[in-house]
Every structure is written in structure tokens, then in C-alpha cells.
PDB file of C-alpha atoms in Angstrom:
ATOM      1  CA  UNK A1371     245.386 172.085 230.009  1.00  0.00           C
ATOM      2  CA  UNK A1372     241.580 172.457 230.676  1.00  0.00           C
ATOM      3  CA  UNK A1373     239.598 169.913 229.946  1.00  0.00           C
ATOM      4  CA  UNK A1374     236.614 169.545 227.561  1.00  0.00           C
ATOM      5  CA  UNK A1375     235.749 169.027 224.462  1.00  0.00           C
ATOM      6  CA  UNK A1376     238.169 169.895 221.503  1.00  0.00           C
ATOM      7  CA  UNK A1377     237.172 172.704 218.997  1.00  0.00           C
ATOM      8  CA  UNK A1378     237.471 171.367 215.576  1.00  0.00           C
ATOM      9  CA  UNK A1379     238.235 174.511 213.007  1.00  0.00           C
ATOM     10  CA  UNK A1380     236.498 174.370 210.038  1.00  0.00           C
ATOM     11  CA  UNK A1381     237.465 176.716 206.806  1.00  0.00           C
ATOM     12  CA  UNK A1382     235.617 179.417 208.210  1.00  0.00           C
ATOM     13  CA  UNK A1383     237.111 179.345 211.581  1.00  0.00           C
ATOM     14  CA  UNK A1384     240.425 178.459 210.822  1.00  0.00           C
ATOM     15  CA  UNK A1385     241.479 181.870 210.936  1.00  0.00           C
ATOM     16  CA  UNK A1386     240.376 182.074 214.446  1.00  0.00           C
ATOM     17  CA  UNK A1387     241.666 178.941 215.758  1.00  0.00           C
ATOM     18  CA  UNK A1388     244.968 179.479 214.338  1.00  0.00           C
ATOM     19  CA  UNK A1389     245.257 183.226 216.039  1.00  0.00           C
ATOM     20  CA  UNK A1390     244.571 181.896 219.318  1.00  0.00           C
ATOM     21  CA  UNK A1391     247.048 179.170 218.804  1.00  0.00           C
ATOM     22  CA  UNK A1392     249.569 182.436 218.205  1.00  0.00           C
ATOM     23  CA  UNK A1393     247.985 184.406 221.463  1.00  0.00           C
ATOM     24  CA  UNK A1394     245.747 186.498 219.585  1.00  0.00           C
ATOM     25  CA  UNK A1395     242.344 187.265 219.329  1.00  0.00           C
ATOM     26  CA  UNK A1396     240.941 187.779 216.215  1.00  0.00           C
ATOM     27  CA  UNK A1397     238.120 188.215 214.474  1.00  0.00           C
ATOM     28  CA  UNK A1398     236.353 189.387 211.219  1.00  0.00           C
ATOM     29  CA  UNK A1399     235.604 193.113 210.385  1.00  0.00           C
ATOM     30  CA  UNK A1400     233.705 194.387 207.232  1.00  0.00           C
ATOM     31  CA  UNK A1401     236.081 196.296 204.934  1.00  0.00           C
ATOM     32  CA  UNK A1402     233.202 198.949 203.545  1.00  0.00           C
ATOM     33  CA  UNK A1403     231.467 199.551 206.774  1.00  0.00           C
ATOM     34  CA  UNK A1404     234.444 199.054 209.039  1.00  0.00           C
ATOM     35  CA  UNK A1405     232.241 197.023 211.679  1.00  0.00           C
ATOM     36  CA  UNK A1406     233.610 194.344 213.520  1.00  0.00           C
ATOM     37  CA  UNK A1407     231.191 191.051 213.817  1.00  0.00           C
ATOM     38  CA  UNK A1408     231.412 187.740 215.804  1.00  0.00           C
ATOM     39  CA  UNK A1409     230.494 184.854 214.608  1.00  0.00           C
ATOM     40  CA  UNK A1410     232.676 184.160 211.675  1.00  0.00           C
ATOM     41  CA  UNK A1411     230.678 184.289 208.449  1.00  0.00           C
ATOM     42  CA  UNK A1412     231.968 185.166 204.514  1.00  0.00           C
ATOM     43  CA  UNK A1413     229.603 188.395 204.629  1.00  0.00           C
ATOM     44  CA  UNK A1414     229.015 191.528 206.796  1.00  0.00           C
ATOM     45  CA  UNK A1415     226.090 190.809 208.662  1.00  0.00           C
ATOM     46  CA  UNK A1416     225.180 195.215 209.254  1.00  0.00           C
ATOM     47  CA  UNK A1417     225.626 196.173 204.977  1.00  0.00           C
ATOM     48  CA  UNK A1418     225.820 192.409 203.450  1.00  0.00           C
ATOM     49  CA  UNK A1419     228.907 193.375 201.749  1.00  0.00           C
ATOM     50  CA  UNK A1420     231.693 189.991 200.964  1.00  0.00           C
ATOM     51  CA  UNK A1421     234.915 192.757 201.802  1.00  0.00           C
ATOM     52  CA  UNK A1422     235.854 191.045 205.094  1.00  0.00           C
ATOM     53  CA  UNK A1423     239.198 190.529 207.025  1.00  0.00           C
ATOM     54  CA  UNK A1424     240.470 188.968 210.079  1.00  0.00           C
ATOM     55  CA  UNK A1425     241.904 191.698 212.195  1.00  0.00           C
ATOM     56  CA  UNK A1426     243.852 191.110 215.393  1.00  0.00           C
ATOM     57  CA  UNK A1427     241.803 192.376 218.144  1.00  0.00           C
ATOM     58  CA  UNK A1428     243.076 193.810 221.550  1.00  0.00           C
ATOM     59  CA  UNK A1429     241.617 191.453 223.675  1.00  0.00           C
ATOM     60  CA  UNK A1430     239.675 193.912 226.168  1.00  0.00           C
ATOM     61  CA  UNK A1431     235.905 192.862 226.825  1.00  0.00           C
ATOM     62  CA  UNK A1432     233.445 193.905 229.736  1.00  0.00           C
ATOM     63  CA  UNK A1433     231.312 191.381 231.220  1.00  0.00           C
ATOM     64  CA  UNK A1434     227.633 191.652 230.160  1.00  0.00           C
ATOM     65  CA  UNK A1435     226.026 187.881 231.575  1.00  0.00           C
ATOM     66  CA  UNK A1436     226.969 185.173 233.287  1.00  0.00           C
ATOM     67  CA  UNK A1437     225.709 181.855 234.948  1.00  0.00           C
ATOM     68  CA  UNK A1438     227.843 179.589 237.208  1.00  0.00           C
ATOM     69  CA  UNK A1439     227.179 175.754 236.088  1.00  0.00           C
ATOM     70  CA  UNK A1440     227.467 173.612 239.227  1.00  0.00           C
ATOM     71  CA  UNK A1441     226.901 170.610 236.868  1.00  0.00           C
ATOM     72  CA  UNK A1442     228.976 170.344 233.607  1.00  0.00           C
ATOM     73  CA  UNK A1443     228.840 168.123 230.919  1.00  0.00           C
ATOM     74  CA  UNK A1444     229.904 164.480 231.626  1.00  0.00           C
ATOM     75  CA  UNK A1445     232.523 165.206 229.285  1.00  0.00           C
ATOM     76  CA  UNK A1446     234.539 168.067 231.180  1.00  0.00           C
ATOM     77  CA  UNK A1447     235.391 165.380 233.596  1.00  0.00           C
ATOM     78  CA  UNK A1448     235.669 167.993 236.409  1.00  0.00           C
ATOM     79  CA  UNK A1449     232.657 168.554 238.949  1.00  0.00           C
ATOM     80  CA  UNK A1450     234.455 172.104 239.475  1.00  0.00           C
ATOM     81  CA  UNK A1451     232.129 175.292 238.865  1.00  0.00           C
ATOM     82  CA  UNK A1452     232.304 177.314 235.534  1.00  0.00           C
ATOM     83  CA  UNK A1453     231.564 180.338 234.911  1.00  0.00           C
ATOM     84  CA  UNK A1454     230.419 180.618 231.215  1.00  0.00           C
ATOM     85  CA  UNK A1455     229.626 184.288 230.232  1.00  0.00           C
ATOM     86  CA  UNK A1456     228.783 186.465 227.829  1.00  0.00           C
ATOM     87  CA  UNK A1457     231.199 189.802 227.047  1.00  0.00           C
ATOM     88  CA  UNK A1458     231.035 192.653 225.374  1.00  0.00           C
ATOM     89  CA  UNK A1459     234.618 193.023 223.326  1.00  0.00           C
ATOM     90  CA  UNK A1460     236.003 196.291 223.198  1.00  0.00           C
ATOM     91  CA  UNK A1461     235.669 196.538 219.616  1.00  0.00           C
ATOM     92  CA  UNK A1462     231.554 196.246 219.822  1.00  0.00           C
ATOM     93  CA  UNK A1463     230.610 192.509 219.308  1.00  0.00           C
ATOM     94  CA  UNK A1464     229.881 189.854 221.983  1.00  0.00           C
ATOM     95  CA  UNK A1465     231.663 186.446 222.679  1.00  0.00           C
ATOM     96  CA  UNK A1466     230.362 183.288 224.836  1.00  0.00           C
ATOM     97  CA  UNK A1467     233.290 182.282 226.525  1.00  0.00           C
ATOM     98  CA  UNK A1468     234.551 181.213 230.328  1.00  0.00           C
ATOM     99  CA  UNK A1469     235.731 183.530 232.634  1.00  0.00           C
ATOM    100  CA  UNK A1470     238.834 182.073 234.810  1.00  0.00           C
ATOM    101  CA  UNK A1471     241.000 183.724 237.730  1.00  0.00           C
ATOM    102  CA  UNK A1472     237.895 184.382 239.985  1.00  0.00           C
ATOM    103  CA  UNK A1473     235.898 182.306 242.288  1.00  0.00           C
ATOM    104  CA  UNK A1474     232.729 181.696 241.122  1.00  0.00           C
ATOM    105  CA  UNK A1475     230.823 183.605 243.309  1.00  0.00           C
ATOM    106  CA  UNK A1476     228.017 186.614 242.062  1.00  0.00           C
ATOM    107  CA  UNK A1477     230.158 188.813 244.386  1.00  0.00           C
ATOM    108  CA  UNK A1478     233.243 188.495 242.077  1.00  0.00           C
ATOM    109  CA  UNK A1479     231.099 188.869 239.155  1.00  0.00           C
ATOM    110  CA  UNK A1480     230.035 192.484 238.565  1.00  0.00           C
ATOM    111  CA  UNK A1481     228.520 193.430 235.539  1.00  0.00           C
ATOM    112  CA  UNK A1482     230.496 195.771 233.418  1.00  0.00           C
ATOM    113  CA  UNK A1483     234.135 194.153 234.747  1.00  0.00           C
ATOM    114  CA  UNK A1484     236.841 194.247 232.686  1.00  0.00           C
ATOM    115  CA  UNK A1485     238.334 191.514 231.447  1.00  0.00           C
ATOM    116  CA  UNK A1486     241.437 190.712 229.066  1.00  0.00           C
ATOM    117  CA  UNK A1487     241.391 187.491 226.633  1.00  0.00           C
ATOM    118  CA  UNK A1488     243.922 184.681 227.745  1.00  0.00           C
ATOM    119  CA  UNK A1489     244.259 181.116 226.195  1.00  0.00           C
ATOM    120  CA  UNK A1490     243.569 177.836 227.378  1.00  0.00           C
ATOM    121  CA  UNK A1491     244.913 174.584 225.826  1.00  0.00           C
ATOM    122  CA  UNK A1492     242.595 172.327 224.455  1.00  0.00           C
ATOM    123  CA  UNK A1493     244.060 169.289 223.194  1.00  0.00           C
ATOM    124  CA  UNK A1494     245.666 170.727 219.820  1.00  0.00           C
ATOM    125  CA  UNK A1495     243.963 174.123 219.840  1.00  0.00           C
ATOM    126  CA  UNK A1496     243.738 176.798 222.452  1.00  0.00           C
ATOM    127  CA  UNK A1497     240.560 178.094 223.934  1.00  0.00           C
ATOM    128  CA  UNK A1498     239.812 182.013 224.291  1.00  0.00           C
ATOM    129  CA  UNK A1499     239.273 182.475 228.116  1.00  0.00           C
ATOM    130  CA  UNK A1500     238.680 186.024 229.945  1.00  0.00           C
ATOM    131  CA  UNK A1501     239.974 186.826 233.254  1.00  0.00           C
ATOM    132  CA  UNK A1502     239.303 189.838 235.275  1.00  0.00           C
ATOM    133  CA  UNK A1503     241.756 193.230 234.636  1.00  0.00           C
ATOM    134  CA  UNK A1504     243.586 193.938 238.024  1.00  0.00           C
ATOM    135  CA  UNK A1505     244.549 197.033 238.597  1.00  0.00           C
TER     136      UNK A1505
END
């Protein structure tokens, strides 16, 4: 289990939460324009139109940013490095997450890696995590 604060969903994010409890990553996509969008929110945020859906995404993502925090929050109790980063999901929008299965060095850190979703327990939930494609 990692260790850190505990999401709490909320009735817009349930959907979310409760995916990633199943494996999944999901998010919302407009139902006129067809784009997918991250954050969650009841509207599209490209035509304004209230025809969304959660759609089961594949979980693919390239990395775009990242910064290694030497010094975490007192409350993820570890003095380990993260690597918090920003990706690019397959599907188009972008996700803050962590990126786990690598040292965190800038070496092991291209720009442009691929990366595949996996899920981290948080207390009751589970956390959306990338980790680097081998091949």
C-alpha cells in the first residue's frame, strides 16, 4: 500500500474512483464532440455541451513533465523520492499523477516515454500510478 493521503470521491468523481478500484482507467468524454477531457466536470469543456459519459480508457500515456520531490509532505511518512509527473494519455488529455518502477533519476526519465496506468492502494481507494512500457 503506498502511503499518503486518502482520495475522498465526491459525486463527480465517484465514477473515477470506483473504476480504478475495478483496474480501470476512466474518464469523461463529450457525447456530441466525441472529445475526451480530464478533470471530471458535468459539461464538455471544447463545445459546452451536458452529453457526457465515463468511458473506460486504455491506460497508455507518454510522459510530458516531471519533477523529483526529495522532500514530501510530512504526511507521506516516507523521506523516499517521488516522481510526480505530468502525461499525456493516449486518448488526448493530461493527468498529474506519480510515475513508479523507475529510479528517480533524469536519465530514466525521457520525455515522450511510454507509460501504462497501474493502481496503487490507498487506504480504501486505489491511486492511478504510471510506470514505464518495457519492451
Amino acid at each position: 500500500m503506498s502511503i499518503g493521503p486518502i482520495p475522498e470521491p465526491t459525486p463527480e468523481t465517484a465514477p473515477f474512483w470506483q473504476g480504478a478500484a475495478e483496474g480501470e482507467l476512466r474518464i469523461q468524454r463529450c457525447v456530441r464532440c466525441e472529445s475526451f477531457y480530464f478533470y471530471p466536470r458535468p459539461f464538455c469543456p471544447k463545445c459546452n455541451s451536458d452529453e457526457v459519459e465515463w468511458k473506460r480508457v486504455s491506460g497508455r500515456a507518454r510522459l510530458s513533465s516531471y519533477i523529483i520531490n526529495y522532500r514530501p509532505s510530512p504526511e507521506f511518512e516516507s523521506k523516499d523520492p517521488q516522481i510526480i509527473a505530468l502525461v499525456t494519455l493516449a486518448e488526448g488529455p493530461r493527468l498529474c499523477t506519480n510515475i513508479v518502477g523507475v529510479e528517480p533519476e533524469p536519465d530514466n526519465l525521457p520525455l515522450g516515454m511510454e507509460l501504462q496506468v497501474a493502481f496503487e492502494p490507498r487506504g480504501d481507494q486505489f491511486l492511478p500510478v504510471f510506470k514505464p512500457v518495457r519492451i
